[in-house]
Amino acid sequence: MIRIFLIGYMGAGKTTLGKAFARELGLTFVDLDWFIEERYHKTVRQIFLERGEDGFRELEKRMLHEAADFEDVVISTGGGTPCFFDNMEYMNACGETVFLDVEIPVLFRRLKAAKQQRPLLAQKNDEELLTFITEALAKRRPCYSKAKYTFEADKLEDRQQIKDSVKRLKDILKLS
Ligand code: S3P
């Protein structure tokens, strides 16, 4: 039975790599944010607005436990998932955890283009965004570093890079 959790900061490529990886191995793919949105019929942004971040984190934990019941699955978590409650320990206990590590300039470039759907970033200008990413990553890194594997995920910009990354991840996880 295979159960893999992809963790890392927003923009690290958890969804991009997770989807491609699950397809390659014939596994089910679950994106935790989408799973939450489907269940509650609301976007993450709406949930943040209505319940605040604390309320969102409670739902996120609950849905993480549900998703972690699936077998033969790749689960892309949210950027904050491993850093609240005992979520990281929980994931380590029930599957393989992979931290997608990405250089700050790459995260900045990706998130500048895709910040609107992310409530923690939407209102920030470029300078604020860069500072926020740098500080948040420094705070979260100790928690991400508890993952069983670390994977450099800077190169996910086109189909070939994604294919190469899938192969590299398969090798690391000894699933080749
Ligand atoms: C968050 C990351 C988001 C989402 C929410 C909060 C975070 O997920 O869960 O907006 O705290 O880093 P992605 O990492 O998939 O963008």
Coordinates of C-alpha atoms and ligand atoms in Angstrom, one line a residue:
M1 CA 0.0 0.0 0.0
I2 CA 1.3 3.4 -0.9
R3 CA 0.4 6.6 0.8
I4 CA 2.5 9.7 0.0
F5 CA 2.1 13.2 1.5
L6 CA 3.6 16.1 -0.4
I7 CA 4.4 19.0 1.8
G8 CA 6.0 22.4 1.3
Y9 CA 5.3 26.1 1.0
M10 CA 2.7 27.6 -1.3
G11 CA 3.9 27.5 -4.9
A12 CA 6.3 24.6 -4.2
G13 CA 4.5 22.5 -6.9
K14 CA 2.7 20.1 -4.6
T15 CA -0.3 19.9 -6.8
T16 CA 1.6 19.9 -10.1
L17 CA 3.9 17.2 -9.1
G18 CA 1.3 15.3 -7.1
K19 CA -1.1 15.0 -10.0
A20 CA 1.6 13.9 -12.5
F21 CA 3.1 11.5 -10.0
A22 CA -0.2 9.9 -9.1
R23 CA -1.1 9.5 -12.8
E24 CA 2.3 7.8 -13.5
L25 CA 1.8 5.3 -10.7
G26 CA -1.9 4.7 -11.1
L27 CA -2.6 6.2 -7.7
T28 CA -5.5 8.3 -6.5
F29 CA -4.7 12.0 -6.2
V30 CA -6.1 14.2 -3.5
D31 CA -5.4 17.9 -3.2
L32 CA -6.3 18.7 0.4
D33 CA -7.5 22.3 -0.4
W34 CA -9.8 21.0 -3.2
F35 CA -11.0 18.2 -0.9
I36 CA -12.0 20.8 1.7
E37 CA -13.6 23.0 -0.9
E38 CA -15.7 20.2 -2.3
R39 CA -16.8 19.1 1.1
Y40 CA -17.8 22.5 2.4
H41 CA -18.9 23.9 -1.0
K42 CA -16.8 27.0 -0.3
T43 CA -13.4 28.2 -1.5
V44 CA -10.5 28.3 1.0
R45 CA -10.7 32.0 0.7
Q46 CA -14.3 32.1 1.8
I47 CA -13.6 29.7 4.6
F48 CA -10.8 32.0 5.9
L49 CA -13.2 35.0 5.6
E50 CA -16.0 33.2 7.5
R51 CA -14.1 31.2 10.1
G52 CA -10.7 32.9 10.3
E53 CA -7.5 31.0 10.0
D54 CA -8.1 29.1 13.2
G55 CA -11.4 27.8 11.9
F56 CA -9.8 26.8 8.6
R57 CA -7.0 24.9 10.4
E58 CA -9.6 22.8 12.3
L59 CA -11.3 21.8 9.1
E60 CA -8.0 21.2 7.5
K61 CA -7.0 18.8 10.2
R62 CA -10.3 16.9 10.1
M63 CA -10.0 16.6 6.3
L64 CA -6.4 15.5 6.5
H65 CA -7.4 12.6 8.7
E66 CA -10.1 11.7 6.2
A67 CA -7.8 11.8 3.2
A68 CA -5.2 9.8 5.1
D69 CA -7.7 6.9 5.3
F70 CA -7.3 6.4 1.6
E71 CA -5.0 3.8 0.3
D72 CA -2.7 4.0 -2.7
V73 CA -2.9 7.7 -2.7
V74 CA -0.9 10.8 -3.2
I75 CA -2.0 13.7 -1.0
S76 CA -0.9 17.3 -1.8
T77 CA -1.3 19.2 1.5
G78 CA -1.7 22.9 2.0
G79 CA 1.4 25.0 2.7
G80 CA 0.4 25.3 6.4
T81 CA -0.9 21.8 7.0
P82 CA 2.2 20.3 8.5
C83 CA 2.7 23.3 10.8
F84 CA -0.5 23.0 12.9
F85 CA -1.5 20.6 15.6
D86 CA 0.3 17.2 15.4
N87 CA -0.4 17.0 11.6
M88 CA 3.3 16.4 10.7
E89 CA 3.7 13.6 13.2
Y90 CA 0.4 12.1 12.0
M91 CA 1.5 12.1 8.4
N92 CA 4.8 10.6 9.2
A93 CA 3.0 7.9 11.2
C94 CA 0.7 6.9 8.3
G95 CA 2.7 7.4 5.2
E96 CA 5.7 8.7 3.4
T97 CA 6.2 12.4 3.6
V98 CA 8.1 14.5 1.0
F99 CA 9.1 18.1 1.5
L100 CA 9.2 19.9 -1.8
D101 CA 12.1 22.4 -1.3
V102 CA 12.2 25.4 -3.6
E103 CA 14.4 28.5 -3.7
I104 CA 12.8 31.7 -2.6
P105 CA 13.2 33.5 -6.0
V106 CA 11.4 30.7 -7.7
L107 CA 8.6 30.7 -5.1
F108 CA 8.3 34.4 -5.5
R109 CA 8.0 34.2 -9.3
R110 CA 5.3 31.4 -9.1
L111 CA 3.3 33.1 -6.3
K112 CA 3.4 36.6 -7.9
A113 CA 1.5 35.0 -10.8
A114 CA -0.9 33.0 -8.6
K115 CA -1.5 34.9 -5.4
Q116 CA -5.2 35.8 -5.9
Q117 CA -6.7 32.5 -4.7
R118 CA -4.4 32.5 -1.7
P119 CA -5.9 34.5 1.2
L120 CA -2.6 34.9 3.0
L121 CA -1.0 36.6 -0.1
A122 CA -3.8 38.2 -2.1
Q123 CA -3.4 41.8 -0.8
K124 CA 0.4 42.0 -0.9
N125 CA 2.6 44.0 -3.3
D126 CA 5.8 42.6 -4.6
E127 CA 8.0 43.8 -1.8
E128 CA 5.6 42.6 0.9
L129 CA 5.2 39.3 -0.9
L130 CA 8.9 38.6 -1.0
T131 CA 9.3 39.5 2.7
F132 CA 6.3 37.4 3.7
I133 CA 7.6 34.4 1.8
T134 CA 11.1 34.7 3.3
E135 CA 9.9 35.1 6.8
A136 CA 7.2 32.4 6.6
L137 CA 9.5 29.9 5.1
A138 CA 12.1 30.5 7.8
K139 CA 9.4 29.9 10.4
R140 CA 8.0 26.8 8.7
R141 CA 11.2 25.1 7.6
P142 CA 11.9 23.3 10.9
C143 CA 8.5 21.8 10.6
Y144 CA 8.8 20.9 6.9
S145 CA 12.2 19.4 7.7
K146 CA 10.6 16.6 9.7
A147 CA 9.5 15.0 6.4
K148 CA 11.1 11.7 5.7
Y149 CA 12.4 12.9 2.3
T150 CA 13.4 16.3 0.9
F151 CA 13.0 16.8 -2.9
E152 CA 14.3 19.8 -4.9
A153 CA 11.3 21.0 -6.8
D154 CA 12.6 24.1 -8.6
K155 CA 12.2 22.6 -12.0
L156 CA 8.5 22.1 -12.7
E157 CA 8.0 24.7 -15.4
D158 CA 7.2 22.6 -18.4
R159 CA 6.1 19.1 -19.4
Q160 CA 9.6 17.7 -19.7
Q161 CA 10.7 19.1 -16.3
I162 CA 7.6 17.6 -14.7
K163 CA 8.3 14.2 -16.3
D164 CA 11.9 14.3 -15.1
S165 CA 10.8 15.3 -11.6
V166 CA 8.3 12.4 -11.5
K167 CA 11.1 10.0 -12.4
R168 CA 13.4 11.5 -9.8
L169 CA 10.7 11.2 -7.1
K170 CA 10.1 7.6 -8.1
D171 CA 13.7 6.9 -7.7
I172 CA 13.9 8.6 -4.3
L173 CA 10.9 6.7 -3.0
K174 CA 12.3 3.4 -4.6
L175 CA 9.1 3.0 -6.6
S176 CA 10.9 2.5 -10.0
Ligands
S3P1 C1 -1.8 28.0 3.0 C2 -1.6 27.4 1.8 C3 -2.7 27.1 0.9 C4 -4.1 27.0 1.6 C5 -4.3 28.2 2.5 C6 -3.2 28.4 3.5 C7 -0.7 28.3 3.9 O1 -2.4 25.9 0.2 O2 -4.1 25.8 2.4 O3 -4.4 29.3 1.6 O4 -0.9 28.6 5.1 O5 0.5 28.2 3.4 P1 -1.3 25.8 -1.0 O6 0.0 25.6 -0.4 O7 -1.8 24.6 -1.8 O8 -1.4 27.1 -1.8

